[in-house]
XYZ file of C-alpha atoms in Angstrom:
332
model
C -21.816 -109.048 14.605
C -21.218 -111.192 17.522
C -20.867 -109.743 20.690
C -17.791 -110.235 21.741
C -16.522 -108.160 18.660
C -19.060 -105.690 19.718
C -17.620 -105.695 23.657
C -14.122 -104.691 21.884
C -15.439 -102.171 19.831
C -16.770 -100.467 22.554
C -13.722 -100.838 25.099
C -11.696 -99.750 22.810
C -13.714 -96.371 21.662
C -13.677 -95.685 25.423
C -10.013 -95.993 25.604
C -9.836 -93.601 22.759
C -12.073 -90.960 24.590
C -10.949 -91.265 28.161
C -7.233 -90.338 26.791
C -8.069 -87.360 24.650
C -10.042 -85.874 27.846
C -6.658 -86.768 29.778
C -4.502 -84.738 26.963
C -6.558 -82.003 26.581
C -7.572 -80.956 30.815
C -5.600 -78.083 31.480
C -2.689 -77.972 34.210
C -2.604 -75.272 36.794
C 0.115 -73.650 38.233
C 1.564 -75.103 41.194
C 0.888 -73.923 44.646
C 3.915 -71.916 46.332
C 5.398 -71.466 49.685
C 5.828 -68.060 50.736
C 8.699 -67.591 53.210
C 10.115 -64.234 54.465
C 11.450 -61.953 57.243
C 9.754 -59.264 59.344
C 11.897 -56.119 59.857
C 11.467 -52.770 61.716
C 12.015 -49.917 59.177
C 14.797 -48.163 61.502
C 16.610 -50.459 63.592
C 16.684 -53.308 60.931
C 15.883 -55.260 63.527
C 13.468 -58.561 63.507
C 9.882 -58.152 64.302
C 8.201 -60.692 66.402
C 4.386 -61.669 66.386
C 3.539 -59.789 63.341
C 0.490 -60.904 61.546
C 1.591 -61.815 57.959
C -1.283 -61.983 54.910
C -0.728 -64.139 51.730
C -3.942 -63.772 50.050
C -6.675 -65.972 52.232
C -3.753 -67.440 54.447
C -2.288 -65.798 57.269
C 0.309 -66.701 59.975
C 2.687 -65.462 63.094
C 6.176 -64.645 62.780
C 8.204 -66.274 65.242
C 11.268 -64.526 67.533
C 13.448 -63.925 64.834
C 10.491 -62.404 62.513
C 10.388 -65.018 60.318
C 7.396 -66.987 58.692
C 5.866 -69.349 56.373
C 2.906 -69.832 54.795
C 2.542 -73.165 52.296
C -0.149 -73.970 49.833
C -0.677 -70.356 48.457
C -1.939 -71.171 44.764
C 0.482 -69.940 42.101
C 0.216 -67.889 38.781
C -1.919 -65.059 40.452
C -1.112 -61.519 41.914
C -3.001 -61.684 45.449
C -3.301 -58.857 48.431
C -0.632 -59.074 51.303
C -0.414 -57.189 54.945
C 1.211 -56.974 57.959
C 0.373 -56.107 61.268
C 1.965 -56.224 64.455
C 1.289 -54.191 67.950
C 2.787 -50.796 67.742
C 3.621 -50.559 64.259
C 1.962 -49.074 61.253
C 0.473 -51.685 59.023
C 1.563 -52.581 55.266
C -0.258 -53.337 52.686
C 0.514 -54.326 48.961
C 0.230 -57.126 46.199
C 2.677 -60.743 46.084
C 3.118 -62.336 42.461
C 2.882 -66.029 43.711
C 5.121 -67.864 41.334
C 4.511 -71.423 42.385
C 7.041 -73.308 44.353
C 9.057 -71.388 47.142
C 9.760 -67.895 47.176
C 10.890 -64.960 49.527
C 8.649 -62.053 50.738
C 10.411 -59.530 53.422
C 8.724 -57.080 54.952
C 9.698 -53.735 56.678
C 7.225 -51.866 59.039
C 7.697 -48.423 61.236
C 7.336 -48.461 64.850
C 4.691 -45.772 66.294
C 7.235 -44.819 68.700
C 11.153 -44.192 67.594
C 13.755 -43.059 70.265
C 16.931 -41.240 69.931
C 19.726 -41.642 72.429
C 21.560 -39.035 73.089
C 24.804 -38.480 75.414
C 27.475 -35.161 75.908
C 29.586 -34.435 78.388
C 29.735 -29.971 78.285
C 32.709 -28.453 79.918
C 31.237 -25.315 82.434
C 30.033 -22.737 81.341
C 29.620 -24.110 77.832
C 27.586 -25.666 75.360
C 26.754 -29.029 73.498
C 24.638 -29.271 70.334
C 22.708 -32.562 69.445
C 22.045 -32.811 65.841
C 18.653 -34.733 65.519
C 18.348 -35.863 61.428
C 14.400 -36.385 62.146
C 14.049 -36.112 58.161
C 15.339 -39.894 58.022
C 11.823 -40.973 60.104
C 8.751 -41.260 58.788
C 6.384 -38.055 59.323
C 3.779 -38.581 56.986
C 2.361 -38.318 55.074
C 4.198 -35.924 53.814
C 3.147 -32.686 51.510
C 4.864 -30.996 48.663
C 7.285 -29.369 50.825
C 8.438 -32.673 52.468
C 6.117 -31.954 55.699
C 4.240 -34.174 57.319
C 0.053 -32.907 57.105
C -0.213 -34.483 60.615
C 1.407 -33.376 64.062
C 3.778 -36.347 66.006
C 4.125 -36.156 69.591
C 8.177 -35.889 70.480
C 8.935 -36.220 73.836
C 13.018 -34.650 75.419
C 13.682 -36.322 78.587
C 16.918 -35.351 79.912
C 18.665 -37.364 83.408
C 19.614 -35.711 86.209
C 22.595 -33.248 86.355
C 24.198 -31.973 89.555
C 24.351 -28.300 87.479
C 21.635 -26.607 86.170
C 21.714 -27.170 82.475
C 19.968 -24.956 80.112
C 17.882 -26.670 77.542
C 16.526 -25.347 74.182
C 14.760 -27.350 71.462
C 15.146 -26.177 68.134
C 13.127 -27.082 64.837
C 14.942 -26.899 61.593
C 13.311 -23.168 60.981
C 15.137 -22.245 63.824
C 12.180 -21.823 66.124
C 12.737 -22.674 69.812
C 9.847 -24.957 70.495
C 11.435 -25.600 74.345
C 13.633 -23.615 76.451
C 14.164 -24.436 79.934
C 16.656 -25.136 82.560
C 17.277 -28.921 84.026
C 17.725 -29.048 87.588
C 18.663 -32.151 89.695
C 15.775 -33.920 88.998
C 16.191 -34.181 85.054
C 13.768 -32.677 83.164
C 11.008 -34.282 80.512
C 8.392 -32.266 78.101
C 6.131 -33.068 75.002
C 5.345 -31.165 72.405
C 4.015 -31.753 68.967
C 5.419 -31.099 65.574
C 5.113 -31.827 61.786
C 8.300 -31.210 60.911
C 10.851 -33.385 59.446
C 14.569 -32.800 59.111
C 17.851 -31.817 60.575
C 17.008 -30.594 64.663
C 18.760 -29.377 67.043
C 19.255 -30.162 70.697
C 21.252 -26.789 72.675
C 22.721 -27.877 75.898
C 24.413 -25.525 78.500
C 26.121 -26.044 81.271
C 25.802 -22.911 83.554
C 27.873 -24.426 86.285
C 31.267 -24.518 87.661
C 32.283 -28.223 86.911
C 32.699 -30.362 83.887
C 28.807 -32.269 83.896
C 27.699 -35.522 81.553
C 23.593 -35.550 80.207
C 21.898 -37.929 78.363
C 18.652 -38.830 77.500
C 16.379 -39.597 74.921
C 14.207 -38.081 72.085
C 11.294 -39.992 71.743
C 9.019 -39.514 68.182
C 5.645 -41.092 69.267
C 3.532 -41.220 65.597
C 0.639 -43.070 67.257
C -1.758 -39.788 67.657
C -2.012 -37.383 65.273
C -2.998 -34.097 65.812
C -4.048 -31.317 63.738
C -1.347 -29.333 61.882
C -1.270 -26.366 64.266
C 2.497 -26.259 64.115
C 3.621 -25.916 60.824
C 7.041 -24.820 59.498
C 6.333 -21.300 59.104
C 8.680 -19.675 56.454
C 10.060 -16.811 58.568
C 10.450 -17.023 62.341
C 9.942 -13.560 64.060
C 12.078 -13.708 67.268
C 10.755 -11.234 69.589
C 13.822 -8.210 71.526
C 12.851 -6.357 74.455
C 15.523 -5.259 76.427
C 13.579 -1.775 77.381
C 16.520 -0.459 80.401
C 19.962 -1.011 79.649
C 21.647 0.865 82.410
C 24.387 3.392 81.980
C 27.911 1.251 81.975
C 26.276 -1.805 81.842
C 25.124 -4.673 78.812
C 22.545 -7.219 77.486
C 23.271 -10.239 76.167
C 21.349 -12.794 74.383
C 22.486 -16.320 72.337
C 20.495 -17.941 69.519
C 21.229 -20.938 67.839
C 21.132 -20.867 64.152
C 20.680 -23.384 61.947
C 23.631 -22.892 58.830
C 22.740 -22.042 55.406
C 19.536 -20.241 56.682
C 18.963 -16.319 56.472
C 18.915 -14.141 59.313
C 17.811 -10.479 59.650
C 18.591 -8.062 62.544
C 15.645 -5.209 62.930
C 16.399 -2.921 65.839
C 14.473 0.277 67.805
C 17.090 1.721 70.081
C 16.102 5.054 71.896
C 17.431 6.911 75.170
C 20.556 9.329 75.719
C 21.347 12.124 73.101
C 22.093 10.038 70.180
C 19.637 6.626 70.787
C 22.639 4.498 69.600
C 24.145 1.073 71.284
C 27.068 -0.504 70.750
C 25.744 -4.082 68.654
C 28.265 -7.110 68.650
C 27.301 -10.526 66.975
C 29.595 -13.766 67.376
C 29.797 -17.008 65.991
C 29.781 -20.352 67.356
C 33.600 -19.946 67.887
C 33.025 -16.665 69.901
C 34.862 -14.907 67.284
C 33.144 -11.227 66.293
C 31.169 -11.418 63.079
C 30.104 -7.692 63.512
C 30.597 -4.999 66.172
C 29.526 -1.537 65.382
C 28.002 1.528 67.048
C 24.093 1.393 65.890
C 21.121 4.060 65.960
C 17.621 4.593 65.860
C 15.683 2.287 63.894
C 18.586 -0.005 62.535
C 17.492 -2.872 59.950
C 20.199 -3.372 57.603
C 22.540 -6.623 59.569
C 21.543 -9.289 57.585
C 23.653 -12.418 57.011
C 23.491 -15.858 56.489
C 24.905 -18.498 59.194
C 27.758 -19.848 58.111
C 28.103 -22.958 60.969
C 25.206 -24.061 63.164
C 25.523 -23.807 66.675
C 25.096 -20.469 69.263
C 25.348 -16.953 68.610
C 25.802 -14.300 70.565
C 24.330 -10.984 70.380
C 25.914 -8.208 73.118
C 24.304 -4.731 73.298
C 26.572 -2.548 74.791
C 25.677 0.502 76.863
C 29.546 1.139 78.297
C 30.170 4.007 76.764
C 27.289 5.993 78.298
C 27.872 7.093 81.754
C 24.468 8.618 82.703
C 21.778 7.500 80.369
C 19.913 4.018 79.821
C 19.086 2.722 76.390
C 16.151 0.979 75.528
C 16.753 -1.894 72.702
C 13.411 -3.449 70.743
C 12.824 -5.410 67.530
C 13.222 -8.407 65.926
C 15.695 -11.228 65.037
C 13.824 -12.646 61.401
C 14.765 -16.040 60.312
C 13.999 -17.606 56.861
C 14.064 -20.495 55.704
């Protein structure tokens, strides 16, 4: 065979095998872009300079929370995260697709604040309704609690009146009472518990008075759960000299829908017995009736949230005191 035939041959056998290695080399997926948005949970506002994860990639999100990140490879499921100063971080997986696609994100702050802002007519009261159950305390337990303790923080502004203050968790416990002077008032306490609050503000003064301020949820320390939702609140009575002629009076603030129980030791005079009077949030009388000894039988369930009343009168006597003990038992 000459060689030139043999050259040919040869070129051409080549040709042969360099195309079926061409036809049969596999073709990957192609690489993606992976664009998205940066939100905080609550406000639905943008995030700025959060640390965004695409697998091995990372970037920054800009002022309006946005990023990019190019050249992630496509067909797999790969890790993502954010991160961003005084947040909690996510974590989760991305299917990369290839070509571009849209990944939003939505991360809690540590810290969430609640405005707040009444004007209370004198000698009246305002209620703040605080839905806490729409944050996140977590995580949370079979009963919707949160295992941890969160640091909330009431700071009210000045007032020129005294204003009486009272904190109240959704058992119906009073976790603050005090009264804000001129100089506003601010405390902490900690709590696990989620859901519907209840800020009580009274104006004991003369003139019409505006207060605001802010509830502040700080989730960045946890605490042990010390201050768990118990499921019946024992509010302690002691009233031990109620003068001939004269009263005691008390207020409450009850949550509605939640069970309330009235156990009573009266003792003094001939007959131990007090007149009892309970009113509702409209200062109408829900129950007014002489009472006795050991009385445990006013139970009832609150029918509108906001302050009761609870008078116990001694008018009728004209020489002896009456002593009034017990409880006020709340369930939940």
């Amino acid at each position: 065979m000459k060689r030139d035939s043999l050259v040919t041959i040869c070129a051409t056998l080549l040709t042969i095998t360099l195309i079926g290695c061409s036809k049969s080399s596999p073709t990957g997926p192609s690489s993606s872009t992976v664009t998205g948005v940066v939100t905080d949970s609550k406000a639905g506002t943008p995030v700025a300079g959060a640390t965004v994860y695409i697998g091995n990639k990372s970037t920054t999100t800009d002022g309006s929370g946005s990023y990019s990140i190019t050249s992630v490879s496509g067909g797999v499921s790969v890790a993502d995260s954010v991160t961003a100063p005084g947040y909690t971080s996510y974590s989760g997986v991305t299917d990369v697709t290839g070509g571009n696609q849209t990944v939003n994100f939505s991360i809690t702050a540590l810290q969430q604040s609640i405005p707040f802002s009444t004007t209370i007519d004198p000698n009246y009261y305002s209620t703040e309704t605080l839905h806490m159950g729409g944050f996140s305390f977590y995580p949370p337990n079979s009963s919707g609690l949160g295992s941890h303790n969160v640091k909330v923080t009431i700071q009210v502004s000045s007032a020129a009146t005294p204003v009486y203050l009272a904190f109240v968790r959704p058992d119906g416990y009073y976790d603050i009472e005090n009264t804000s002077a001129g100089a506003g008032f601010s405390q902490t306490i900690t709590t696990n518990a989620a859901g519907d609050w209840a800020l009580v503000l009274w104006n004991q003064g003369t003139a019409q008075v505006t207060v605001s301020g802010t509830i502040t949820i700080d989730f960045s320390n946890y605490l042990p759960p010390i201050n768990d939702l118990a499921s019946t609140v024992k509010v302690t009575l002691n009233y031990p000299s109620i003068s001939a002629g004269g009263s005691a009076f008390f207020e409450r603030f009850m949550q509605a829908n939640l069970n309330y129980n009235l156990t009573l030791n009266i003792s003094g005079g001939s007959n131990n017995d007090i007149n009892l009077e309970i009113t509702n949030p409209d200062g109408n009388s829900v129950f007014s009736q002489r009472v006795s000894g050991t009385y445990n039988s006013q139970s009832f369930v609150a029918t509108k949230s906001g302050l009761y009343g609870f008078t116990f009168d001694n008018s009728f006597s004209v020489l002896a005191s009456k002593s009034v003990t017990g409880t006020l038992n709340i369930t939940h």
